[in-house]
XYZ file of C-alpha atoms in Angstrom:
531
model
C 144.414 -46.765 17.163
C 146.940 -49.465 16.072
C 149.573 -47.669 14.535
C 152.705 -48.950 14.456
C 154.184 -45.643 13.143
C 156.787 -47.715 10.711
C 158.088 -51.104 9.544
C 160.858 -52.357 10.942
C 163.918 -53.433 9.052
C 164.985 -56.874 8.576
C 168.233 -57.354 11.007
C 170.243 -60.175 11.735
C 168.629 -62.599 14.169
C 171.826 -63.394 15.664
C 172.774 -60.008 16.596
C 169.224 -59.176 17.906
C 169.526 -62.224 19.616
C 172.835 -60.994 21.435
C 171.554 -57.355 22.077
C 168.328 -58.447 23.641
C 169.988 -60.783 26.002
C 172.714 -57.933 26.521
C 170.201 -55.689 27.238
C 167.958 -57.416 29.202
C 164.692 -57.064 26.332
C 161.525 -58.370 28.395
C 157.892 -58.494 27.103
C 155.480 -58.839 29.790
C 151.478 -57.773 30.238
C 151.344 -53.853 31.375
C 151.225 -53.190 35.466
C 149.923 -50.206 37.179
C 153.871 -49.257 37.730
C 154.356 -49.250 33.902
C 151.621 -46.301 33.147
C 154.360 -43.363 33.708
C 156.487 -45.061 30.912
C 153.646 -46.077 28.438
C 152.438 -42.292 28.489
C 156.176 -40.874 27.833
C 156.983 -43.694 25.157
C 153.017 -42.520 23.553
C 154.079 -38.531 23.935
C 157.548 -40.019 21.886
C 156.073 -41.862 19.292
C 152.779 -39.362 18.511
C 154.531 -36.011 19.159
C 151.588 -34.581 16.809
C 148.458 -36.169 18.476
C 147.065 -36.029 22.055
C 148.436 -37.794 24.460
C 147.384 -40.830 26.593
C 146.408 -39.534 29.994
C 147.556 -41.944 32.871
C 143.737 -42.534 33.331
C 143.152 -43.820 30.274
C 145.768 -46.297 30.466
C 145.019 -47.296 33.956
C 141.447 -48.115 32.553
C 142.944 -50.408 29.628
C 144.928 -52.099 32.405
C 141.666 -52.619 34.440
C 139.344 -53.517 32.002
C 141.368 -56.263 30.149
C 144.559 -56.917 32.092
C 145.839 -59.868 30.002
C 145.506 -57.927 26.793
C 147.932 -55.111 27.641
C 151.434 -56.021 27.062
C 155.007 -54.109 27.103
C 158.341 -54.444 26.046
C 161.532 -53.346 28.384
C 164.421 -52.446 27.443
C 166.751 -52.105 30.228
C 164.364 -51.409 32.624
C 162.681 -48.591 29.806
C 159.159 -49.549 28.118
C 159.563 -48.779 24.586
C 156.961 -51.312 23.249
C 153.021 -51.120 24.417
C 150.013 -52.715 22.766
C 146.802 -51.992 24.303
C 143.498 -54.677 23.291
C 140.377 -55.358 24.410
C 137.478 -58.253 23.335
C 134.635 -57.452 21.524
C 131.384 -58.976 19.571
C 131.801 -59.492 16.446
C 128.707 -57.414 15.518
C 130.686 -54.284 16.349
C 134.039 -55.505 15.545
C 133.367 -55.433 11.956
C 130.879 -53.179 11.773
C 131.576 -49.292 11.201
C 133.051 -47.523 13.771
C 135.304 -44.813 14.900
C 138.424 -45.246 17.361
C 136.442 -43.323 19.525
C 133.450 -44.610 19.873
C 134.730 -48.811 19.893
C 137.744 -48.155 22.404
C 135.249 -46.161 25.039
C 137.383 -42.259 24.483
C 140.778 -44.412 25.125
C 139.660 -46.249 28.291
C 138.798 -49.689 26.960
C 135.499 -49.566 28.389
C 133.633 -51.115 25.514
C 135.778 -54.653 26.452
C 133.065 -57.304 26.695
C 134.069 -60.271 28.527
C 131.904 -62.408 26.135
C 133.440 -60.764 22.913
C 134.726 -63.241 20.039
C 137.196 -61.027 18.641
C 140.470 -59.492 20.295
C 140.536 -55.474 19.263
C 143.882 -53.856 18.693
C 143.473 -50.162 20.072
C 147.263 -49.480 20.290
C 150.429 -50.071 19.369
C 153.464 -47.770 19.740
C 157.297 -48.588 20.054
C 160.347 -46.705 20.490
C 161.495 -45.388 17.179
C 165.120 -45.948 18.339
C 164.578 -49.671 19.328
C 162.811 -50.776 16.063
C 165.848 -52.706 15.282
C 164.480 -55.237 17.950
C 161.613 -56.076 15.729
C 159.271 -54.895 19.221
C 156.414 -54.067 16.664
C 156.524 -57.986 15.775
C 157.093 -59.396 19.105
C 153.564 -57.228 20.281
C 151.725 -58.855 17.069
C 152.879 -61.947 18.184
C 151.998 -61.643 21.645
C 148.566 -60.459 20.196
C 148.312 -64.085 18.197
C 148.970 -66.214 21.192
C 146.664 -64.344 23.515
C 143.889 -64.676 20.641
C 144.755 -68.408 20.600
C 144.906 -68.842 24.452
C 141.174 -67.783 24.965
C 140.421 -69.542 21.379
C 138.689 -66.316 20.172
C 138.035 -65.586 16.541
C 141.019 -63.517 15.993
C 142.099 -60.204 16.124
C 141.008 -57.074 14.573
C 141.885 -53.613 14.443
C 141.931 -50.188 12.523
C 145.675 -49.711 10.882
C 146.790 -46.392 9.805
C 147.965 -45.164 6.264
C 150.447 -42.561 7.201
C 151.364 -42.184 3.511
C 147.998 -41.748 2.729
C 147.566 -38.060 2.719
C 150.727 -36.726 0.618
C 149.257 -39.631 -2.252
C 145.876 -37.956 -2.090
C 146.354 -36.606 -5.495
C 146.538 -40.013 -6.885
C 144.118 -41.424 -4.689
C 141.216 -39.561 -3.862
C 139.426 -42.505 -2.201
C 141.441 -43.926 0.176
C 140.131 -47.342 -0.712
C 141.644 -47.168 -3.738
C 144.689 -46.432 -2.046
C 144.077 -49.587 -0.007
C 143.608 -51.557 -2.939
C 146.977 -50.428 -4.036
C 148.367 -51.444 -1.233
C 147.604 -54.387 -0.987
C 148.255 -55.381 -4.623
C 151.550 -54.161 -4.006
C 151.565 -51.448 -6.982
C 152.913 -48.971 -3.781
C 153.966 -49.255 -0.328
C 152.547 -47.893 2.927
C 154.911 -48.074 5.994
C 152.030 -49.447 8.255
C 149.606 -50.831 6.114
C 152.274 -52.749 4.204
C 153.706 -54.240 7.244
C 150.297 -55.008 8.551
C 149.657 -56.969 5.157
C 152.992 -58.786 5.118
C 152.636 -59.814 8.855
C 149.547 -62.000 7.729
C 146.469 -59.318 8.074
C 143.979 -59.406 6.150
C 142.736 -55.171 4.974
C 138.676 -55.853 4.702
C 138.234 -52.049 3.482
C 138.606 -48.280 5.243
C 137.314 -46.914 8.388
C 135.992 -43.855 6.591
C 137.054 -40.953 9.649
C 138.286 -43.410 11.970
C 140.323 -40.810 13.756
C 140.443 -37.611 12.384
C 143.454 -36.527 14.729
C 145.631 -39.150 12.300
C 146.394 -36.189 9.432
C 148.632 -38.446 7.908
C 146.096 -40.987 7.347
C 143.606 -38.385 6.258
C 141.604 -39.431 9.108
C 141.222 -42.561 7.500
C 142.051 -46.436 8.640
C 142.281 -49.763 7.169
C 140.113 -52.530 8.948
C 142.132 -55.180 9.029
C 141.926 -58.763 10.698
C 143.454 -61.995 11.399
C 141.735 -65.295 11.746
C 142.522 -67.494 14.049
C 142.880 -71.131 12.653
C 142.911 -72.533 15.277
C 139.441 -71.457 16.549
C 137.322 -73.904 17.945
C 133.373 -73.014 17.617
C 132.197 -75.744 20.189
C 133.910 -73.749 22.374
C 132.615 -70.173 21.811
C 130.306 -69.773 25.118
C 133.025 -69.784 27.415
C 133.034 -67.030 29.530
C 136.657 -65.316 28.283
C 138.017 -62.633 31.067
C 140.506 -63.184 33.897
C 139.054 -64.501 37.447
C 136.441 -61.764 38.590
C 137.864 -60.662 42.199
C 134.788 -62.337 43.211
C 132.480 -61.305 46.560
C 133.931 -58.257 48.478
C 132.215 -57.823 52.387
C 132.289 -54.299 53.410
C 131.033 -52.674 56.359
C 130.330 -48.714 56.633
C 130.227 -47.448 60.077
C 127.814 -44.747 61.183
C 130.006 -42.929 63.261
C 128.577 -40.689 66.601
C 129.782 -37.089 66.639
C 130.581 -37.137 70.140
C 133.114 -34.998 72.885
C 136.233 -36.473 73.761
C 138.608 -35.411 76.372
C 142.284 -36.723 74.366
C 142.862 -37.715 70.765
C 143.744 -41.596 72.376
C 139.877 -41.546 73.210
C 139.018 -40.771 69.660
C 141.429 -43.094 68.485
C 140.074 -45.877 70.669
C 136.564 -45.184 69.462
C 137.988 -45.922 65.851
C 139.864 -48.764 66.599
C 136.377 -50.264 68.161
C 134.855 -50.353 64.936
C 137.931 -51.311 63.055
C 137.818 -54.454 65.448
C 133.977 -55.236 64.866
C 134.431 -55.109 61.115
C 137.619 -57.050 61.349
C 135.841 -59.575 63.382
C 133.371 -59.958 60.798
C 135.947 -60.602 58.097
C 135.462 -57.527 56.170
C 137.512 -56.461 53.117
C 136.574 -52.507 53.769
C 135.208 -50.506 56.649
C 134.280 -46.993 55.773
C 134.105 -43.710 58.211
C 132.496 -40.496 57.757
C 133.647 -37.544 56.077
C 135.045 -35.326 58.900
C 134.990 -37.397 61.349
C 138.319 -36.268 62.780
C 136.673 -33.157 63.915
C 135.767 -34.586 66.880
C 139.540 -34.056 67.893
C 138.591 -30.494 68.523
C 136.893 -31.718 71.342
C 139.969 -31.941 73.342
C 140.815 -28.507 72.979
C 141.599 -26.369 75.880
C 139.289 -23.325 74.247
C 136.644 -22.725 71.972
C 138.201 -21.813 68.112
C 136.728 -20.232 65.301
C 136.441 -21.544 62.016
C 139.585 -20.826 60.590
C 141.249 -21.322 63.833
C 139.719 -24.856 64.182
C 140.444 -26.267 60.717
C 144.260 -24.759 60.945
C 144.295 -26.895 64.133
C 143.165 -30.053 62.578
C 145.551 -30.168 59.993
C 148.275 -30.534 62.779
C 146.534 -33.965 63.406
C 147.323 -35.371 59.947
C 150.726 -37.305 60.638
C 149.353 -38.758 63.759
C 146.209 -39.881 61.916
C 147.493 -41.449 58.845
C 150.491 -42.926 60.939
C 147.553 -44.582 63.263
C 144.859 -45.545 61.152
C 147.675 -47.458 58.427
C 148.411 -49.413 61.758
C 145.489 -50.475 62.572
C 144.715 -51.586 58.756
C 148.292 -53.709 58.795
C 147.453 -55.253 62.448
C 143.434 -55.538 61.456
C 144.124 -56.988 57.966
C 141.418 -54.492 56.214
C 141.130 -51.805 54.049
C 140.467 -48.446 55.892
C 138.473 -45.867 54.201
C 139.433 -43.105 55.982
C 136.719 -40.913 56.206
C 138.109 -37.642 55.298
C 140.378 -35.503 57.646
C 141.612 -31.633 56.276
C 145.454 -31.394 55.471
C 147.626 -28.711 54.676
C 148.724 -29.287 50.512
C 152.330 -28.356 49.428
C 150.834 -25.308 47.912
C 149.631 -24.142 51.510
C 146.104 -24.764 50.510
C 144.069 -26.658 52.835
C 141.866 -29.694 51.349
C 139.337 -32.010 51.981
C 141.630 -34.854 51.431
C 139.871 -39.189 52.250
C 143.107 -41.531 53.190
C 142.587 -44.987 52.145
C 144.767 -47.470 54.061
C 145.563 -50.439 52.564
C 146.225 -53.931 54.246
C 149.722 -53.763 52.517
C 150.672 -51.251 54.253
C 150.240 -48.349 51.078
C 148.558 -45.169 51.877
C 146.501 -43.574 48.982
C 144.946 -39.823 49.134
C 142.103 -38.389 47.257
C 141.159 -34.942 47.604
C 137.769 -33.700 47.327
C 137.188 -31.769 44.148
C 134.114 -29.472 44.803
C 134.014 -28.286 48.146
C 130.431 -27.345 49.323
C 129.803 -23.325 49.499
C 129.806 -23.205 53.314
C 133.041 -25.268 53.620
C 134.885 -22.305 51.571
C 132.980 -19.782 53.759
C 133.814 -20.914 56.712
C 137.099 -22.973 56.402
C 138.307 -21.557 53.156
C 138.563 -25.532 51.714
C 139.872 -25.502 48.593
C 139.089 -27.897 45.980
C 141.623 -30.558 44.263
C 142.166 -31.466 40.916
C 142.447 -34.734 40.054
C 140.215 -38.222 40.621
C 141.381 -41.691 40.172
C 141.302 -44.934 41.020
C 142.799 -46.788 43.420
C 144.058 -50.761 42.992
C 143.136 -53.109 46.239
C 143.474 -56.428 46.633
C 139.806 -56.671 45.574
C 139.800 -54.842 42.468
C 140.202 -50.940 41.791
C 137.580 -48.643 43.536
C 136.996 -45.216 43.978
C 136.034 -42.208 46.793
C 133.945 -39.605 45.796
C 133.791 -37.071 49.063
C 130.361 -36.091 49.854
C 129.635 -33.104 47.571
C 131.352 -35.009 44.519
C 129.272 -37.863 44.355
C 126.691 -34.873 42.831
C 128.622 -34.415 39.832
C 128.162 -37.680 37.473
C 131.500 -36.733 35.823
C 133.763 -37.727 38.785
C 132.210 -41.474 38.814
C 131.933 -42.606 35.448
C 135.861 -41.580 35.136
C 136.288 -43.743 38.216
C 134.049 -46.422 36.729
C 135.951 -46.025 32.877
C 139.515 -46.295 34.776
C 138.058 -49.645 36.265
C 136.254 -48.802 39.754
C 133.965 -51.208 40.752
C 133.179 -50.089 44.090
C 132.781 -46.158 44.833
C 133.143 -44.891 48.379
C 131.381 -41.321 49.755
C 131.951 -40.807 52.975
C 129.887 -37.866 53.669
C 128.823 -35.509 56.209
C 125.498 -33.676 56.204
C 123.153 -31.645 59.186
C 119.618 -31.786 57.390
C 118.153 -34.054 56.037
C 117.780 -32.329 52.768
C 121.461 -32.302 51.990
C 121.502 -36.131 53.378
C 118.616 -36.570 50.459
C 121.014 -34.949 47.632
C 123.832 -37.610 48.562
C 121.549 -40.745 49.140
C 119.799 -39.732 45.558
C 122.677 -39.236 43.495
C 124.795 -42.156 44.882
C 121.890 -44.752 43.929
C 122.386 -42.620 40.515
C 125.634 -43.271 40.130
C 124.958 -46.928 40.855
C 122.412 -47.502 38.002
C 124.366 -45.189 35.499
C 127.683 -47.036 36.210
C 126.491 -50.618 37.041
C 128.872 -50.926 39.960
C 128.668 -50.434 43.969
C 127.952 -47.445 45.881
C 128.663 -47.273 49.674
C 127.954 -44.270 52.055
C 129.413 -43.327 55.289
C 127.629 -40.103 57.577
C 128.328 -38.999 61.465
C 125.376 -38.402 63.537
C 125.008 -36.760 66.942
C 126.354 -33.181 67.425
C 129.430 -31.614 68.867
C 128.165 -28.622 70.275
C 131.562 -26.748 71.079
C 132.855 -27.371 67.754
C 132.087 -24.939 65.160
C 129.868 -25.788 62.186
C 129.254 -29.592 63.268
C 126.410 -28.646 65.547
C 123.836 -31.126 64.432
C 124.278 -34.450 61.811
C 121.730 -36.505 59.581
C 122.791 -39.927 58.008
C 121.511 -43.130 57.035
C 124.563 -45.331 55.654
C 123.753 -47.479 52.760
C 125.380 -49.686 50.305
C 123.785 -49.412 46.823
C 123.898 -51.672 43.803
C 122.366 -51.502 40.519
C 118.721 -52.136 39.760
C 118.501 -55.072 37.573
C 117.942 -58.525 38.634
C 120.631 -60.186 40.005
C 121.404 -57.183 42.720
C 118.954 -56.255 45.918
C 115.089 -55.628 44.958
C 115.530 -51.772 46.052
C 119.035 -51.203 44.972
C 119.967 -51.427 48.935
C 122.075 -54.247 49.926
C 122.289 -52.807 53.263
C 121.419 -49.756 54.902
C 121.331 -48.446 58.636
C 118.769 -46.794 60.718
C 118.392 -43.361 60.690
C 120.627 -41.201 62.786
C 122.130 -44.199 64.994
C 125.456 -45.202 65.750
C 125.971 -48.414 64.028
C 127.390 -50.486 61.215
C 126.181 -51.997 58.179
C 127.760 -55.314 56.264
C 126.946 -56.488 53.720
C 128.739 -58.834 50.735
C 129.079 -57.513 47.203
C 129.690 -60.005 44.027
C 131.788 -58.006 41.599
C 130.574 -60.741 39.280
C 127.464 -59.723 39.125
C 128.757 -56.317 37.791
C 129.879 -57.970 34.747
C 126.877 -60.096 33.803
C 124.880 -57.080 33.803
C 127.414 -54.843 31.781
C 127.258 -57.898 28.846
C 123.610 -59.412 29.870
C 121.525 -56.878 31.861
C 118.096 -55.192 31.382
C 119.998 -52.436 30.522
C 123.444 -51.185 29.696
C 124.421 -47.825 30.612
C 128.470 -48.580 30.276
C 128.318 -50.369 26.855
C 125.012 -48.235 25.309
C 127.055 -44.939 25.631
C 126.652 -43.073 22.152
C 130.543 -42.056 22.053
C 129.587 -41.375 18.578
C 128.061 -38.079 20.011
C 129.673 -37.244 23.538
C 132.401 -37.679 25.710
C 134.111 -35.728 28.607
C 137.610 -34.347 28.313
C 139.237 -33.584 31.440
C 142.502 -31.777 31.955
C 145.015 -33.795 32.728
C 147.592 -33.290 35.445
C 150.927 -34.690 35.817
């Protein structure tokens, strides 16, 4: 919630004026590289309440990018404010922190909204002399004027609230008090001094606020210089636009040196390259056909101990071949040793920048722990590209609806599953829940499978796939859901242009609205966060 968690005192403007400069103060909007220090500076400021997780800011910073702003000090962030646009409908309606800020993630931000929400806003209790709290507001006020939106509202807490209970049973009476000045809240004050206007309580705003009882103040600012004739504007950075992707159907087949395999790679790299693709996307697995150029047959935990000796050699090849091909590499999935000494199901996703990214699959299937002893990871998030952020679901995970709609909240557009199945039953379970996870997200769904067989390879005898890239089923997107999908059991590719636009206009405008119709109010998933 905003919560600035106290005034700050007056100070000379001269000597804040000097120490800034000395110091190097810089207020900015928020980065991906800024979420380690915007979760320690929230962990400082709330010792008492949960925590931000890093995905829940890294979905703030994707859904609304030029509303999240911090303050530096020296290289430190001890300032954040986190916002978001909304109707006004909702803004000044009712609600809990929960249910309007999407469980922390920003996902109720509506590109179309007329009012700018204030979620957040923590600062450094040792840098208050630096009026930060006052240079966020501010930042707040231009941003409001900038995209010539109604104004800004958000629910303030009233930290003295709950030890003047006594006096004030109903903490709009308290309010009242307030704001006639007959006492003094540290937040609610400064809120009223800096030009807010309190409209009345958020009755159980956020019941993890004891201080505040639970309670909040709604409290806005109007923008005066807001400019009706202007109010259909579309208001939300440049959409990222049309993304061409091509997923490559990849042939299980024997090869006599890992150069072979790597040639066979590089082939399709080159065809979707040619075709000026943003992403090409292997099969989970697919790196098994390096087994092929053993001298002897292994067993199952023979052969996947063997494989993860292949990992430096393919992550060192495949991120050349994305710098030299300019496109994004979906890896497929190859098994690597962890730190632990576990062994993992673990999709590389090379970059044409050069960065590597690894996501682990989460649930491996029952016969990959039987027969390779895969063990599962434990975290999920999404990755920044130069088309937006997307995610990989492995196979198995893209049948647990958790995984992507904390992909989609963190800002995935796009979702990734290489998989690898023998029957066409288990292809069924993927293909069925990835076209789920495309209407219940309202974003992009593209699958990778091998076909053929390796015979002298254990457990990859036989492969089913038909590659597809799903959308959502409303109008704007392909009559089936299927943008693009190949024949069954073929070695091939599939292309086929997305318009991340599209996304948007039915998340605000569609037939329906899974994202923004969520009943928060009711449900939400809590994962365990890992450092």
């Amino acid at each position: 919630m905003d919560r600035t968690a106290h005034d700050e005192p007056l100070t000379d403007t001269g000597d804040l004026a000097r120490e800034a400069q000395r110091a190097n103060l810089d207020l900015r909007n928020a980065t991906e590289a800024d979420i380690a220090g915007i979760v320690a500076l929230a962990r400082r400021v709330y010792p008492k309440e949960p925590p931000y997780s890093r995905a829940q800011i890294r979905g703030q910073i994707n859904a609304f990018p030029e509303g999240q702003f911090v303050v530096t000090y020296d290289g430190e962030v001890v300032g954040y404010a986190a916002t978001f646009l909304v109707a006004e409908k909702l803004a000044l309606s009712d609600h809990t922190w929960d249910a309007i800020t999407g469980g922390g993630f920003a996902a109720r931000h509506d590109p179309e909204g007329d009012w700018l929400y204030g979620m957040e806003v923590c600062v450094d209790s040792s840098r208050r002399r630096l009026r930060i709290g006052q240079r966020l507001y501010d930042a707040r006020k231009r941003l409001a004027r900038d995209l010539d939106l109604k104004g800004i509202v958000f629910g303030g807490r009233l930290p003295s609230y709950a030890r003047r209970r006594k006096a004030y049973p109903d903490p709009q009476a308290y309010l009242d008090a307030v704001v006639a000045k007959e006492i003094r809240d540290p937040v609610a004050s400064f809120h009223v001094r800096s030009g807010f206007e309190a409209l009345r309580v958020l009755r159980n705003y956020n019941p993890a606020d004891i201080d505040s009882g639970g309670h909040a103040s709604l409290m806005v600012w109007r923008n005066p210089y807001y400019d009706p004739e202007l109010q259909r504007q579309f208001r939300h950075r440049r959409e990222p636009g049309v993304a061409r992707i091509t997923t490559v159907q990849f042939q299980a087949r024997a090869v006599a040196t890992p150069d072979e395999f790597y040639r066979n790679v590089e082939y399709f790299v080159d065809v979707a390259s040619d075709y000026d693709s943003d992403f090409v996307v292997f099969p989970e697995l697919f790196t098994l056909q390096l087994l092929a150029c053993e001298p002897e047959r292994l067993t199952p935990e023979q052969a996947i101990e063997r494989l993860t000796d292949y990992t430096g050699s393919f992550v060192e090849r495949l991120n050349k071949l994305a710098i030299s091909y300019n496109i994004n590499i979906i890896g497929g999935s190859h098994p690597t040793r962890t730190d632990d000494g576990e062994i993992q199901n673990v999709a590389y996703v090379f970059l044409r920048d050069g960065s590597v990214h690894a996501q682990e699959k989460l649930h491996p299937t029952p016969d990959e722990r039987y027969w390779w002893n895969i063990q599962g990871g434990d975290r999920i998030d999404a990755i920044q590209t130069d088309c937006g952020p997307i995610g990989v679901l492995i196979c198995y995970d893209s049948e647990f609806p958790e995984l992507a709609r904390r992909l989609v909240d963190q800002g995935a557009r796009i979702l990734f599953v290489p998989f690898c199945t023998d029957t066409r039953q288990g292809y069924l379970r993927v293909r069925y829940c990835c076209q789920a996870r495309a209407v219940e997200n309202q974003c992009y769904v593209v699958t990778s499978g091998n076909v053929g067989n390796l015979p002298h390879v254990e457990n990859m005898d036989i492969q089913y796939a038909q590659s597809g890239i799903f959308t959502p089923c409303d109008f704007p997107f392909a009559r089936d859901g299927i943008a693009a999908e190949t024949s069954e059991n073929v070695e091939m590719v599939s292309v086929a242009d997305v318009d991340l636009a599209k996304l948007s206009w039915a998340r605000t405008h569609g037939t329906v609205r899974n994202l923004g119709d969520r009943r928060f109010d009711l449900y939400r998933t809590v994962w365990k966060e890992k450092e």
